[in-house]
């Protein structure tokens, strides 16, 4: 089996899992989902750091696809969608997901220097990015069973989190509990 | 670097308390989870740590700003 092709597939699946985790951690950051084992600071930092880690896997995923050369996909196809002869639609969706991801990551890295409404607007597209990436994976996936099972599992996780994101009320700490915490912190 | 203090934009703040977990030596939480911050200038050795908490704030509500001239040099007594 061609090692580059294997690497493309493996890093593709890993990227899907990582972006799923990042999406859920992002929702958890917004909603203040936390526990004593997973405090708010850990959730926020994991959201940022895993998103940067997933870029590395996505980079390998794309790099090995182009370098492999078994299917004709060039470097321009990495950023310009729907130009490939091979599975034009499905590969193009991967390109769109990558472009959206670049936008989300870059605006987040320079967040202090841009208007917050711009940052938030671009950040909202991460939901779209995740969905487009899943469809891309299902469409190009050659290992049908693994791809489908994984995509189904990740979809269930994200859908669950999205439903909870929009249907549960904004977290309101119980003041009595907080006073206790404050006394402990104050020493 | 001295001459800087940590401040919070209470309108932007989400009240989830990330900053109090990352900078407990300067920040405690009030009964609603909003930060109460030590108003004295950040000491040089603390700067790095304060910066880390500022960078982790999900709402960019926590800031390191130049201390105004009337900033207290020592912690004010805890008010009840
Ligand atoms: C350097 C990288 C990133 C940083 C610093 C960052 C930062 C943040 C912050 C601070 C929030 C919470 C916003 C709030 O509380 O109002 C958030 C939410 C979120 N992030 Fe990110 N993020 C990054 C990358 C990503 C990536 C790559 C994705 C794509 C999967 C993503 C998806 C999300 C989602 C889905 C939310 C929830 C948005 C909502 O429903 O309001 N983030 N992010
Ligand atoms: S980390 Fe930021 S948003 Fe969260 S409580 Fe502190 S100042 Fe408020």
XYZ file of N, CA and C and ligand atoms in Angstrom:
852
model
N 0.836 -1.205 0.000
C 0.000 0.000 0.000
C 0.870 1.255 0.000
N 0.507 2.217 -0.794
C 1.275 3.455 -0.901
C 1.281 4.217 0.432
N 2.471 4.424 1.005
C 2.534 5.085 2.325
C 1.992 6.519 2.316
N 2.175 7.227 1.219
C 1.666 8.604 1.184
C 0.138 8.620 1.211
N -0.440 7.691 0.461
C -1.892 7.610 0.419
C -2.433 7.238 1.803
N -1.702 6.305 2.441
C -2.091 5.897 3.798
C -2.029 7.102 4.742
N -0.960 7.894 4.605
C -0.801 9.077 5.462
C -1.935 10.067 5.208
N -2.297 10.251 3.950
C -3.395 11.153 3.618
C -4.667 10.724 4.327
N -4.957 9.431 4.238
C -6.192 8.942 4.856
C -6.151 9.058 6.372
N -5.031 8.623 6.945
C -4.936 8.649 8.416
C -5.044 10.076 8.951
N -4.290 11.015 8.347
C -4.324 12.391 8.857
C -5.674 13.051 8.573
N -6.350 12.608 7.531
C -7.693 13.121 7.259
C -8.646 12.744 8.380
N -8.620 11.465 8.755
C -9.510 11.008 9.833
C -9.135 11.663 11.166
N -7.823 11.780 11.414
C -7.390 12.417 12.667
C -7.850 13.881 12.691
N -7.724 14.569 11.547
C -8.165 15.966 11.481
C -9.648 16.078 11.802
N -10.436 15.148 11.280
C -11.879 15.182 11.547
C -12.162 15.065 13.043
N -11.445 14.127 13.677
C -11.639 13.952 15.120
C -11.208 15.213 15.871
N -10.037 15.763 15.496
C -9.539 16.952 16.193
C -10.476 18.143 16.005
N -10.960 18.366 14.785
C -11.856 19.503 14.562
C -13.179 19.319 15.305
N -13.586 18.068 15.456
C -14.790 17.804 16.243
C -14.552 18.211 17.698
N -13.410 17.786 18.230
C -13.070 18.145 19.609
C -12.981 19.672 19.750
N -12.330 20.330 18.784
C -12.165 21.788 18.825
C -13.525 22.489 18.798
N -14.415 22.019 17.938
C -15.750 22.622 17.846
C -16.488 22.497 19.176
N -16.436 21.306 19.766
C -17.143 21.100 21.029
C -16.505 21.934 22.150
N -15.163 22.011 22.147
C -14.474 22.830 23.150
C -14.798 24.315 22.964
N -14.972 24.744 21.718
C -15.359 26.134 21.447
C -16.731 26.428 22.022
N -17.659 25.502 21.803
C -19.003 25.662 22.347
C -18.928 25.682 23.886
N -18.103 24.790 24.438
C -17.961 24.733 25.897
C -17.393 26.048 26.443
N -16.463 26.660 25.693
C -15.903 27.951 26.110
C -16.981 29.027 26.135
N -17.777 29.064 25.072
C -18.844 30.061 24.985
C -19.866 29.894 26.095
N -20.201 28.629 26.398
C -21.267 28.368 27.347
C -20.779 28.241 28.789
N -19.465 28.223 28.981
C -18.956 28.064 30.335
C -19.157 26.660 30.872
N -19.160 25.661 29.967
C -19.268 24.276 30.434
C -17.945 23.897 31.067
N -17.988 23.510 32.323
C -16.759 23.158 33.020
C -17.101 22.334 34.248
N -16.075 21.706 34.814
C -16.257 20.955 36.051
C -14.961 21.096 36.835
N -14.876 20.448 37.990
C -13.634 20.601 38.747
C -12.480 19.912 38.020
N -12.765 18.838 37.298
C -11.718 18.160 36.530
C -11.350 18.934 35.277
N -12.348 19.592 34.678
C -12.136 20.339 33.437
C -12.548 21.790 33.658
N -11.742 22.544 34.419
C -12.105 23.937 34.700
C -12.093 24.800 33.436
N -12.733 25.962 33.521
C -12.889 26.868 32.375
C -11.567 27.178 31.686
N -10.513 27.397 32.488
C -9.227 27.778 31.892
C -8.679 26.642 31.030
N -8.878 25.398 31.486
C -8.384 24.249 30.717
C -9.166 24.118 29.404
N -10.488 24.266 29.488
C -11.332 24.159 28.294
C -10.921 25.207 27.248
N -10.768 26.451 27.693
C -10.395 27.530 26.764
C -9.040 27.279 26.116
N -8.063 26.896 26.932
C -6.717 26.701 26.381
C -6.670 25.469 25.485
N -7.434 24.427 25.822
C -7.485 23.247 24.950
C -8.103 23.623 23.612
N -9.154 24.451 23.655
C -9.798 24.875 22.410
C -8.767 25.521 21.484
N -7.993 26.444 22.036
C -6.994 27.130 21.214
C -5.868 26.189 20.786
N -5.317 25.452 21.743
C -4.130 24.666 21.418
C -4.420 23.470 20.525
N -5.559 22.807 20.738
C -5.884 21.676 19.857
C -6.187 22.181 18.452
N -6.758 23.396 18.348
C -7.023 23.925 17.005
C -5.703 24.145 16.262
N -4.673 24.584 16.981
C -3.369 24.772 16.331
C -2.747 23.420 15.970
N -2.932 22.437 16.849
C -2.431 21.088 16.564
C -3.114 20.503 15.326
N -4.417 20.747 15.221
C -5.153 20.157 14.091
C -4.697 20.750 12.756
N -4.193 21.989 12.791
C -3.658 22.585 11.564
C -2.473 21.766 11.055
N -1.657 21.262 11.998
C -0.500 20.458 11.614
C -0.963 19.194 10.875
N -1.957 18.505 11.445
C -2.455 17.286 10.800
C -3.098 17.600 9.455
N -3.822 18.714 9.406
C -4.454 19.096 8.148
C -3.384 19.420 7.101
N -2.298 20.048 7.552
C -1.191 20.356 6.645
C -0.590 19.087 6.050
N -0.379 18.067 6.885
C 0.168 16.799 6.396
C -0.845 16.137 5.449
N -2.120 16.193 5.836
C -3.199 15.619 5.020
C -3.168 16.197 3.599
N -3.055 17.504 3.525
C -3.057 18.172 2.218
C -1.724 17.961 1.500
N -0.630 18.108 2.246
C 0.702 17.948 1.657
C 0.900 16.583 1.021
N 0.530 15.525 1.735
C 0.725 14.175 1.190
C -0.196 13.933 -0.011
N -1.371 14.554 -0.001
C -2.286 14.401 -1.142
C -1.634 14.932 -2.418
N -1.062 16.116 -2.314
C -0.467 16.741 -3.499
C 0.813 16.020 -3.918
N 1.684 15.738 -2.926
C 2.987 15.128 -3.222
C 2.815 13.726 -3.815
N 1.843 12.992 -3.307
C 1.576 11.635 -3.774
C 1.489 11.585 -5.305
N 0.722 12.519 -5.876
C 0.655 12.610 -7.329
C -0.091 11.467 -8.005
N -0.651 10.529 -7.245
C -1.393 9.414 -7.845
C -2.647 9.936 -8.531
N -3.303 10.894 -7.854
C -4.398 11.603 -8.516
C -3.904 13.027 -8.784
N -4.267 13.604 -9.956
C -3.732 14.922 -10.295
C -4.370 16.056 -9.486
N -3.730 16.400 -8.357
C -4.169 17.527 -7.542
C -2.942 18.387 -7.295
N -3.010 19.647 -7.699
C -1.833 20.517 -7.588
C -1.924 21.458 -6.400
N -0.860 22.262 -6.214
C -0.819 23.162 -5.059
C -1.907 24.236 -5.124
N -2.264 24.665 -6.359
C -3.319 25.687 -6.454
C -4.670 25.135 -6.001
N -4.860 23.823 -6.242
C -6.123 23.191 -5.829
C -6.292 23.208 -4.311
N -5.206 23.443 -3.592
C -5.281 23.482 -2.130
C -6.114 24.681 -1.680
N -6.021 25.786 -2.425
C -6.751 26.988 -2.019
C -7.877 27.394 -2.975
N -7.799 26.973 -4.257
C -8.853 27.339 -5.210
C -9.746 26.126 -5.468
N -11.016 26.199 -5.082
C -11.884 25.019 -5.153
C -12.375 24.677 -6.568
N -12.771 23.444 -6.740
C -13.458 22.937 -7.938
C -12.651 23.032 -9.229
N -11.321 22.921 -9.157
C -10.508 22.936 -10.373
C -9.962 21.563 -10.713
N -10.156 20.586 -9.840
C -9.571 19.269 -10.100
C -10.451 18.465 -11.043
N -9.814 17.581 -11.814
C -10.598 16.679 -12.651
C -11.066 15.500 -11.805
N -10.239 15.149 -10.795
C -10.573 14.021 -9.921
C -11.605 14.454 -8.878
N -12.757 13.815 -8.843
C -13.816 14.090 -7.862
C -13.963 15.589 -7.571
N -14.227 16.333 -8.628
C -14.246 17.803 -8.560
C -15.018 18.343 -7.355
N -16.246 17.858 -7.171
C -17.083 18.370 -6.093
C -16.502 18.052 -4.719
N -16.151 16.765 -4.502
C -15.722 16.348 -3.156
C -14.376 16.935 -2.771
N -13.435 16.951 -3.717
C -12.142 17.566 -3.428
C -12.327 19.070 -3.211
N -13.193 19.688 -4.026
C -13.454 21.125 -3.903
C -14.030 21.495 -2.539
N -14.862 20.621 -2.001
C -15.406 20.887 -0.662
C -14.287 20.877 0.382
N -13.317 19.980 0.180
C -12.159 19.954 1.083
C -11.414 21.279 1.012
N -11.258 21.808 -0.200
C -10.588 23.100 -0.395
C -11.341 24.217 0.325
N -12.672 24.193 0.201
C -13.471 25.227 0.873
C -13.316 25.135 2.397
N -13.345 23.907 2.913
C -13.160 23.734 4.354
C -11.795 24.281 4.782
N -10.761 24.012 3.959
C -9.421 24.500 4.288
C -9.370 26.032 4.276
N -9.989 26.654 3.271
C -10.007 28.124 3.204
C -10.707 28.716 4.428
N -11.840 28.118 4.801
C -12.561 28.611 5.974
C -11.712 28.458 7.229
N -11.009 27.305 7.296
C -10.187 27.082 8.469
C -9.058 28.094 8.565
N -8.433 28.384 7.434
C -7.388 29.416 7.426
C -7.943 30.733 7.955
N -9.142 31.103 7.483
C -9.747 32.363 7.908
C -10.006 32.363 9.422
N -10.543 31.252 9.926
C -10.856 31.181 11.362
C -9.578 31.258 12.199
N -8.561 30.506 11.792
C -7.306 30.485 12.556
C -6.609 31.844 12.490
N -6.477 32.400 11.286
C -5.733 33.660 11.146
C -6.422 34.797 11.903
N -7.759 34.903 11.773
C -8.445 35.972 12.510
C -8.303 35.761 14.024
N -8.244 34.495 14.451
C -8.098 34.238 15.888
C -6.709 34.622 16.377
N -5.694 34.384 15.540
C -4.328 34.709 15.944
C -4.120 36.230 16.043
N -4.845 37.004 15.230
C -4.688 38.469 15.289
C -5.895 39.133 15.944
N -6.585 38.356 16.770
C -7.858 38.816 17.326
C -7.781 40.161 18.044
N -6.673 40.407 18.724
C -6.531 41.667 19.445
C -6.484 42.882 18.539
N -6.097 42.662 17.286
C -5.880 43.803 16.394
C -7.021 44.021 15.407
N -8.086 43.221 15.464
C -9.203 43.407 14.531
C -10.493 43.632 15.319
N -11.527 44.225 14.672
C -12.796 44.438 15.386
C -13.374 43.100 15.856
N -13.935 43.089 17.056
C -14.447 41.835 17.612
C -15.623 41.267 16.825
N -16.410 42.172 16.186
C -17.533 41.665 15.382
C -17.019 40.897 14.167
N -15.896 41.358 13.608
C -15.291 40.651 12.475
C -14.799 39.280 12.930
N -14.082 39.270 14.077
C -13.578 37.992 14.599
C -14.734 37.014 14.806
N -15.801 37.495 15.464
C -16.918 36.620 15.793
C -17.614 36.142 14.505
N -17.792 37.071 13.555
C -18.439 36.703 12.295
C -17.691 35.587 11.584
N -16.374 35.733 11.492
C -15.573 34.687 10.851
C -15.622 33.409 11.688
N -15.599 33.575 13.020
C -15.583 32.398 13.895
C -16.855 31.573 13.753
N -17.986 32.240 13.474
C -19.241 31.510 13.265
C -19.124 30.529 12.100
N -18.291 30.873 11.082
C -18.192 29.982 9.925
C -17.523 28.651 10.281
N -16.992 28.539 11.510
C -16.361 27.264 11.868
C -17.393 26.129 11.913
N -18.648 26.462 12.202
C -19.692 25.417 12.143
C -19.830 24.916 10.706
N -19.872 25.871 9.766
C -19.969 25.521 8.358
C -18.745 24.712 7.925
N -17.567 25.189 8.366
C -16.316 24.511 8.026
C -16.350 23.056 8.457
N -16.801 22.823 9.676
C -16.851 21.459 10.192
C -17.770 20.599 9.323
N -18.956 21.135 9.004
C -19.926 20.371 8.215
C -19.386 20.089 6.810
N -18.782 21.085 6.180
C -18.229 20.901 4.835
C -17.121 19.843 4.861
N -16.306 19.860 5.924
C -15.227 18.881 6.039
C -15.781 17.460 6.151
N -16.868 17.304 6.897
C -17.463 15.973 7.044
C -17.971 15.466 5.690
N -18.658 16.331 4.946
C -19.189 15.936 3.637
C -18.041 15.613 2.669
N -16.990 16.437 2.732
C -15.782 16.174 1.927
C -15.245 14.771 2.225
N -15.144 14.444 3.493
C -14.607 13.140 3.888
C -15.465 11.995 3.395
N -16.791 12.163 3.518
C -17.702 11.104 3.068
C -17.628 10.953 1.550
N -17.479 12.072 0.859
C -17.461 12.036 -0.606
C -16.197 11.441 -1.196
N -15.022 11.828 -0.676
C -13.770 11.315 -1.242
C -13.381 9.984 -0.641
N -13.918 9.684 0.542
C -13.483 8.514 1.298
C -13.503 7.234 0.479
N -12.345 6.558 0.442
C -12.293 5.306 -0.302
C -12.523 4.132 0.636
N -12.198 4.314 1.897
C -12.416 3.249 2.876
C -13.801 3.480 3.481
N -14.805 3.064 2.749
C -16.162 3.476 3.069
C -16.612 3.218 4.507
N -16.370 2.012 5.016
C -16.949 1.703 6.324
C -16.357 2.582 7.431
N -15.024 2.611 7.505
C -14.382 3.414 8.550
C -14.814 4.873 8.446
N -14.780 5.414 7.224
C -15.143 6.814 7.025
C -16.551 7.086 7.520
N -17.456 6.190 7.168
C -18.856 6.422 7.533
C -19.096 6.298 9.030
N -18.507 5.275 9.628
C -18.708 5.082 11.066
C -18.156 6.284 11.834
N -16.942 6.704 11.454
C -16.322 7.835 12.135
C -17.133 9.118 11.919
N -17.545 9.354 10.673
C -18.323 10.563 10.368
C -19.627 10.561 11.164
N -20.269 9.399 11.270
C -21.529 9.317 12.016
C -21.294 9.637 13.493
N -20.213 9.069 14.044
C -19.928 9.301 15.466
C -19.638 10.782 15.724
N -18.804 11.388 14.880
C -18.440 12.797 15.072
C -19.660 13.704 14.887
N -20.516 13.346 13.918
C -21.723 14.136 13.684
C -22.639 14.087 14.910
N -22.772 12.908 15.491
C -23.622 12.775 16.677
C -23.097 13.673 17.799
N -21.775 13.666 17.991
C -21.182 14.481 19.055
C -21.438 15.970 18.827
N -21.147 16.433 17.605
C -21.299 17.865 17.336
C -22.772 18.279 17.371
N -23.642 17.458 16.782
C -25.071 17.803 16.817
C -25.565 17.917 18.254
N -25.149 16.964 19.097
C -25.543 17.015 20.498
C -25.091 18.315 21.147
N -23.832 18.680 20.889
C -23.292 19.904 21.490
C -23.991 21.144 20.941
N -24.290 21.144 19.642
C -24.952 22.304 19.032
C -26.363 22.477 19.601
N -27.079 21.364 19.737
C -28.426 21.431 20.307
C -28.353 22.002 21.724
N -27.411 21.484 22.518
C -27.263 21.982 23.889
C -26.833 23.454 23.886
N -25.988 23.829 22.927
C -25.505 25.216 22.817
C -26.674 26.194 22.672
N -27.639 25.826 21.804
C -28.705 26.782 21.510
C -29.957 26.590 22.354
N -30.090 25.439 22.983
C -31.333 25.205 23.722
C -31.208 25.326 25.235
N -29.985 25.302 25.766
C -29.881 25.447 27.213
C -29.662 26.918 27.563
N -30.126 27.346 28.736
C -29.946 28.750 29.119
C -28.485 29.064 29.388
N -28.149 30.344 29.338
C -26.811 30.788 29.663
C -26.506 30.438 31.112
N -25.292 29.954 31.364
C -24.949 29.509 32.709
C -25.025 30.649 33.716
N -25.667 30.363 34.831
C -25.734 31.350 35.904
C -25.265 30.664 37.172
N -24.134 31.117 37.711
C -23.623 30.448 38.901
C -24.540 30.663 40.092
N -24.640 29.639 40.918
C -25.400 29.754 42.151
C -24.592 30.649 43.103
N -25.119 31.816 43.474
C -24.345 32.752 44.293
C -23.841 32.143 45.588
N -24.636 31.259 46.181
C -24.237 30.683 47.465
C -22.959 29.864 47.291
N -22.908 29.074 46.202
C -21.735 28.257 45.931
C -20.525 29.148 45.679
N -20.754 30.232 44.926
C -19.637 31.113 44.585
C -19.045 31.788 45.814
N -19.900 32.144 46.767
C -19.391 32.780 47.972
C -18.458 31.814 48.691
N -18.820 30.538 48.725
C -17.967 29.541 49.363
C -16.631 29.471 48.650
N -16.675 29.431 47.322
C -15.446 29.354 46.547
C -14.574 30.570 46.834
N -15.224 31.730 46.878
C -14.474 32.965 47.083
C -13.753 32.925 48.419
N -14.441 32.458 49.451
C -13.825 32.415 50.770
C -12.602 31.500 50.741
N -12.703 30.403 50.005
C -11.563 29.491 49.923
C -10.389 30.156 49.211
N -10.700 30.837 48.110
C -9.629 31.454 47.336
C -8.957 32.565 48.141
N -9.758 33.265 48.942
C -9.238 34.440 49.650
C -8.192 34.058 50.700
N -8.257 32.870 51.273
C -7.327 32.373 52.280
C -7.285 33.183 53.573
N 8.785 44.201 33.853
C 8.235 45.516 33.484
C 7.203 45.942 34.520
N 7.389 47.091 35.109
C 6.410 47.520 36.108
C 5.554 48.634 35.511
N 4.712 49.251 36.362
C 3.882 50.343 35.879
C 2.669 49.885 35.115
N 2.319 48.595 35.199
C 1.104 48.096 34.550
C 0.168 47.503 35.595
N -1.128 47.644 35.338
C -2.103 46.997 36.217
C -3.035 46.132 35.373
N -3.669 45.169 36.042
C -4.635 44.306 35.372
C -6.021 44.907 35.583
N -6.787 45.047 34.504
C -8.146 45.570 34.636
C -9.124 44.658 33.894
N -10.416 44.832 34.175
C -11.424 44.039 33.483
C -12.501 44.950 32.898
N -12.945 44.601 31.704
C -14.086 45.262 31.078
C -15.312 44.444 31.501
N -16.047 44.963 32.463
C -17.142 44.179 33.051
C -18.287 43.922 32.086
N -18.406 44.763 31.073
C -19.468 44.553 30.096
C -19.148 43.333 29.227
N -17.879 43.226 28.833
C -17.489 42.127 27.953
C -17.334 40.806 28.713
N -17.009 40.887 29.994
C -16.686 39.700 30.801
C -17.838 38.690 30.847
N -17.490 37.373 30.735
C -18.527 36.343 30.772
C -18.777 35.811 32.185
N -17.913 36.204 33.114
C -18.104 35.762 34.492
C -17.889 34.279 34.731
N -17.111 33.638 33.847
C -16.847 32.208 34.044
C -15.572 31.956 34.851
N -14.783 32.985 35.046
C -13.669 32.874 35.986
C -12.374 32.243 35.519
N -12.167 32.144 34.218
C -10.900 31.606 33.708
C -9.699 32.342 34.304
N -9.800 33.678 34.385
C -8.672 34.486 34.849
C -8.315 34.187 36.304
N -9.322 33.922 37.136
C -9.039 33.647 38.548
C -8.317 32.307 38.700
N -8.530 31.401 37.717
C -7.824 30.120 37.759
C -6.380 30.279 37.306
N -6.145 31.208 36.382
C -4.803 31.357 35.829
C -3.959 32.372 36.594
N -4.627 33.302 37.310
C -3.888 34.344 38.036
C -4.453 34.512 39.453
N -4.475 33.420 40.220
C -5.126 33.463 41.543
C -4.426 34.425 42.499
N -3.151 34.734 42.253
C -2.429 35.632 43.149
C -2.930 37.070 43.030
N -3.696 37.382 41.989
C -4.207 38.747 41.801
C -5.720 38.818 41.673
N -6.348 37.696 41.329
C -7.771 37.754 41.004
C -8.586 36.776 41.843
N -9.635 37.297 42.490
C -10.615 36.425 43.126
C -11.953 36.736 42.476
N -12.955 35.901 42.767
C -14.250 36.107 42.120
C -15.286 36.607 43.110
N -16.167 37.483 42.639
C -17.253 37.921 43.523
C -18.361 36.868 43.510
N -19.460 37.151 44.208
C -20.481 36.095 44.340
C -21.116 35.714 43.010
N -20.937 36.520 41.977
C -21.507 36.191 40.674
C -20.478 35.607 39.714
N -19.267 35.418 40.200
C -18.228 34.851 39.339
C -17.426 35.887 38.586
N -17.684 37.176 38.864
C -16.923 38.220 38.175
C -15.648 38.550 38.943
N -14.587 38.866 38.230
C -13.291 39.044 38.894
C -13.187 40.305 39.749
N -12.536 40.151 40.895
C -12.133 41.288 41.734
C -10.609 41.268 41.667
N -10.026 42.373 41.176
C -8.607 42.352 40.838
C -7.774 43.232 41.756
N -6.636 42.718 42.188
C -5.657 43.486 42.953
C -5.265 44.719 42.140
N -5.520 45.946 42.687
C -5.294 47.167 41.896
C -3.836 47.639 41.866
N -2.942 46.950 42.568
C -1.547 47.423 42.614
C -0.800 47.031 41.333
N 0.251 47.804 40.977
C 0.998 47.491 39.750
C 1.587 46.074 39.767
N 1.605 45.474 38.590
C 2.151 44.119 38.432
C 3.669 44.183 38.548
N 4.237 43.338 39.404
C 5.696 43.322 39.558
C 6.328 42.635 38.346
N 7.568 42.996 38.087
C 8.276 42.455 36.926
C 8.201 40.946 36.824
N 8.413 40.267 37.965
C 8.427 38.809 37.960
C 7.047 38.232 37.669
N 6.007 39.038 37.900
C 4.636 38.549 37.711
C 4.130 38.775 36.294
N 4.841 39.628 35.565
C 4.310 40.127 34.302
C 3.945 39.023 33.318
N 4.862 38.086 33.174
C 4.667 36.955 32.261
C 3.382 36.191 32.582
N 3.204 35.947 33.873
C 2.057 35.187 34.336
C 0.747 35.949 34.090
N 0.796 37.264 34.360
C -0.385 38.105 34.146
C -0.744 38.116 32.659
N 0.283 38.212 31.847
C 0.102 38.254 30.399
C -0.593 36.978 29.895
N -0.198 35.860 30.481
C -0.779 34.576 30.086
C -2.287 34.552 30.368
N -2.680 35.070 31.528
C -4.103 35.110 31.876
C -4.848 36.057 30.935
N -4.240 37.195 30.639
C -4.852 38.175 29.741
C -5.083 37.544 28.362
N -4.081 36.805 27.884
C -4.208 36.181 26.569
C -5.244 35.062 26.530
N -5.524 34.462 27.685
C -6.465 33.339 27.699
C -7.912 33.787 27.880
N -8.142 35.053 28.177
C -9.510 35.520 28.427
C -10.373 35.352 27.173
N -11.452 34.559 27.252
C -12.249 34.270 26.056
C -12.923 35.511 25.467
N -13.138 36.540 26.268
C -13.848 37.730 25.778
C -12.917 38.914 25.546
N -11.626 38.712 25.709
C -10.652 39.818 25.667
C -11.080 40.921 26.644
N -11.684 40.512 27.755
C -12.174 41.489 28.732
C -11.079 41.849 29.732
N -10.117 40.949 29.896
C -9.034 41.184 30.846
C -7.905 41.905 30.115
N -7.379 42.970 30.760
C -6.347 43.755 30.081
C -5.211 44.110 31.013
N -4.037 44.259 30.417
C -2.885 44.808 31.124
C -2.734 46.218 30.589
N -2.933 47.217 31.444
C -2.825 48.602 30.971
C -1.825 49.372 31.819
N -1.319 50.463 31.276
C -0.406 51.333 32.017
C -1.112 51.820 33.270
N -0.422 51.739 34.408
C -1.031 52.154 35.666
C -1.236 53.665 35.692
N -2.430 54.137 36.110
C -2.611 55.579 36.277
C -1.743 56.045 37.448
N -1.423 57.330 37.491
C -0.509 57.811 38.530
C -1.046 57.621 39.941
N -2.386 57.594 40.060
C -2.942 57.472 41.408
C -3.209 56.008 41.809
N -2.629 55.057 41.069
C -2.833 53.652 41.427
C -2.237 53.381 42.803
N -2.959 52.644 43.647
C -2.433 52.376 44.983
C -1.164 51.532 44.901
N -0.192 51.853 45.743
C 1.060 51.108 45.727
C 0.913 49.791 46.471
N 0.024 49.791 47.479
C -0.183 48.575 48.254
C -1.658 48.191 48.165
N -1.988 46.911 48.390
C -3.392 46.502 48.302
C -4.254 47.316 49.259
N -5.419 47.776 48.797
C -6.341 48.440 49.711
C -6.967 47.369 50.601
N -7.307 47.750 51.833
C -7.894 46.782 52.765
C -9.184 46.231 52.166
N -9.413 44.935 52.380
C -10.634 44.324 51.858
C -11.858 45.014 52.440
N -12.715 45.509 51.559
C -13.961 46.129 52.032
C -15.002 45.054 52.229
N -15.887 45.291 53.182
C -16.948 44.301 53.436
C -18.254 44.805 52.884
C -6.080 30.150 17.447
C -7.230 29.525 17.285
C -8.534 29.810 18.008
C -8.812 30.661 19.069
C -7.852 31.571 19.823
C -10.223 30.509 19.357
C -10.908 31.183 20.361
C -12.239 31.010 20.688
C -12.916 31.648 21.794
C -12.258 32.608 22.772
C -14.211 31.237 21.785
C -15.301 31.641 22.789
C -15.975 32.926 22.341
C -16.925 33.452 23.388
O -16.910 33.006 24.556
O -17.695 34.342 23.045
C -14.372 30.326 20.667
C -15.554 29.716 20.309
C -15.681 28.796 19.278
N -14.668 28.349 18.451
Fe -12.747 28.990 18.445
N -10.775 29.606 18.480
C -9.777 29.154 17.642
C -9.914 28.245 16.603
C -11.091 27.608 16.249
C -11.218 26.667 15.158
C -10.095 26.238 14.205
C -12.513 26.267 15.131
C -13.099 25.281 14.158
C -13.463 24.096 14.444
C -13.193 26.925 16.240
C -14.535 26.755 16.566
C -15.212 27.419 17.566
C -16.621 27.265 17.851
C -17.586 26.351 17.115
C -16.920 28.134 18.906
C -18.295 28.390 19.545
C -18.899 29.611 18.879
C -20.291 29.923 19.372
O -21.179 29.073 19.205
O -20.498 31.013 19.911
N -12.314 27.744 16.882
N -13.153 30.213 20.013
S -11.316 35.318 31.921
Fe -12.114 37.193 30.995
S -14.267 36.775 30.591
Fe -13.567 35.185 32.017
S -14.043 35.997 34.056
Fe -11.949 36.673 33.618
S -12.151 38.679 32.661
Fe -14.182 37.729 32.622
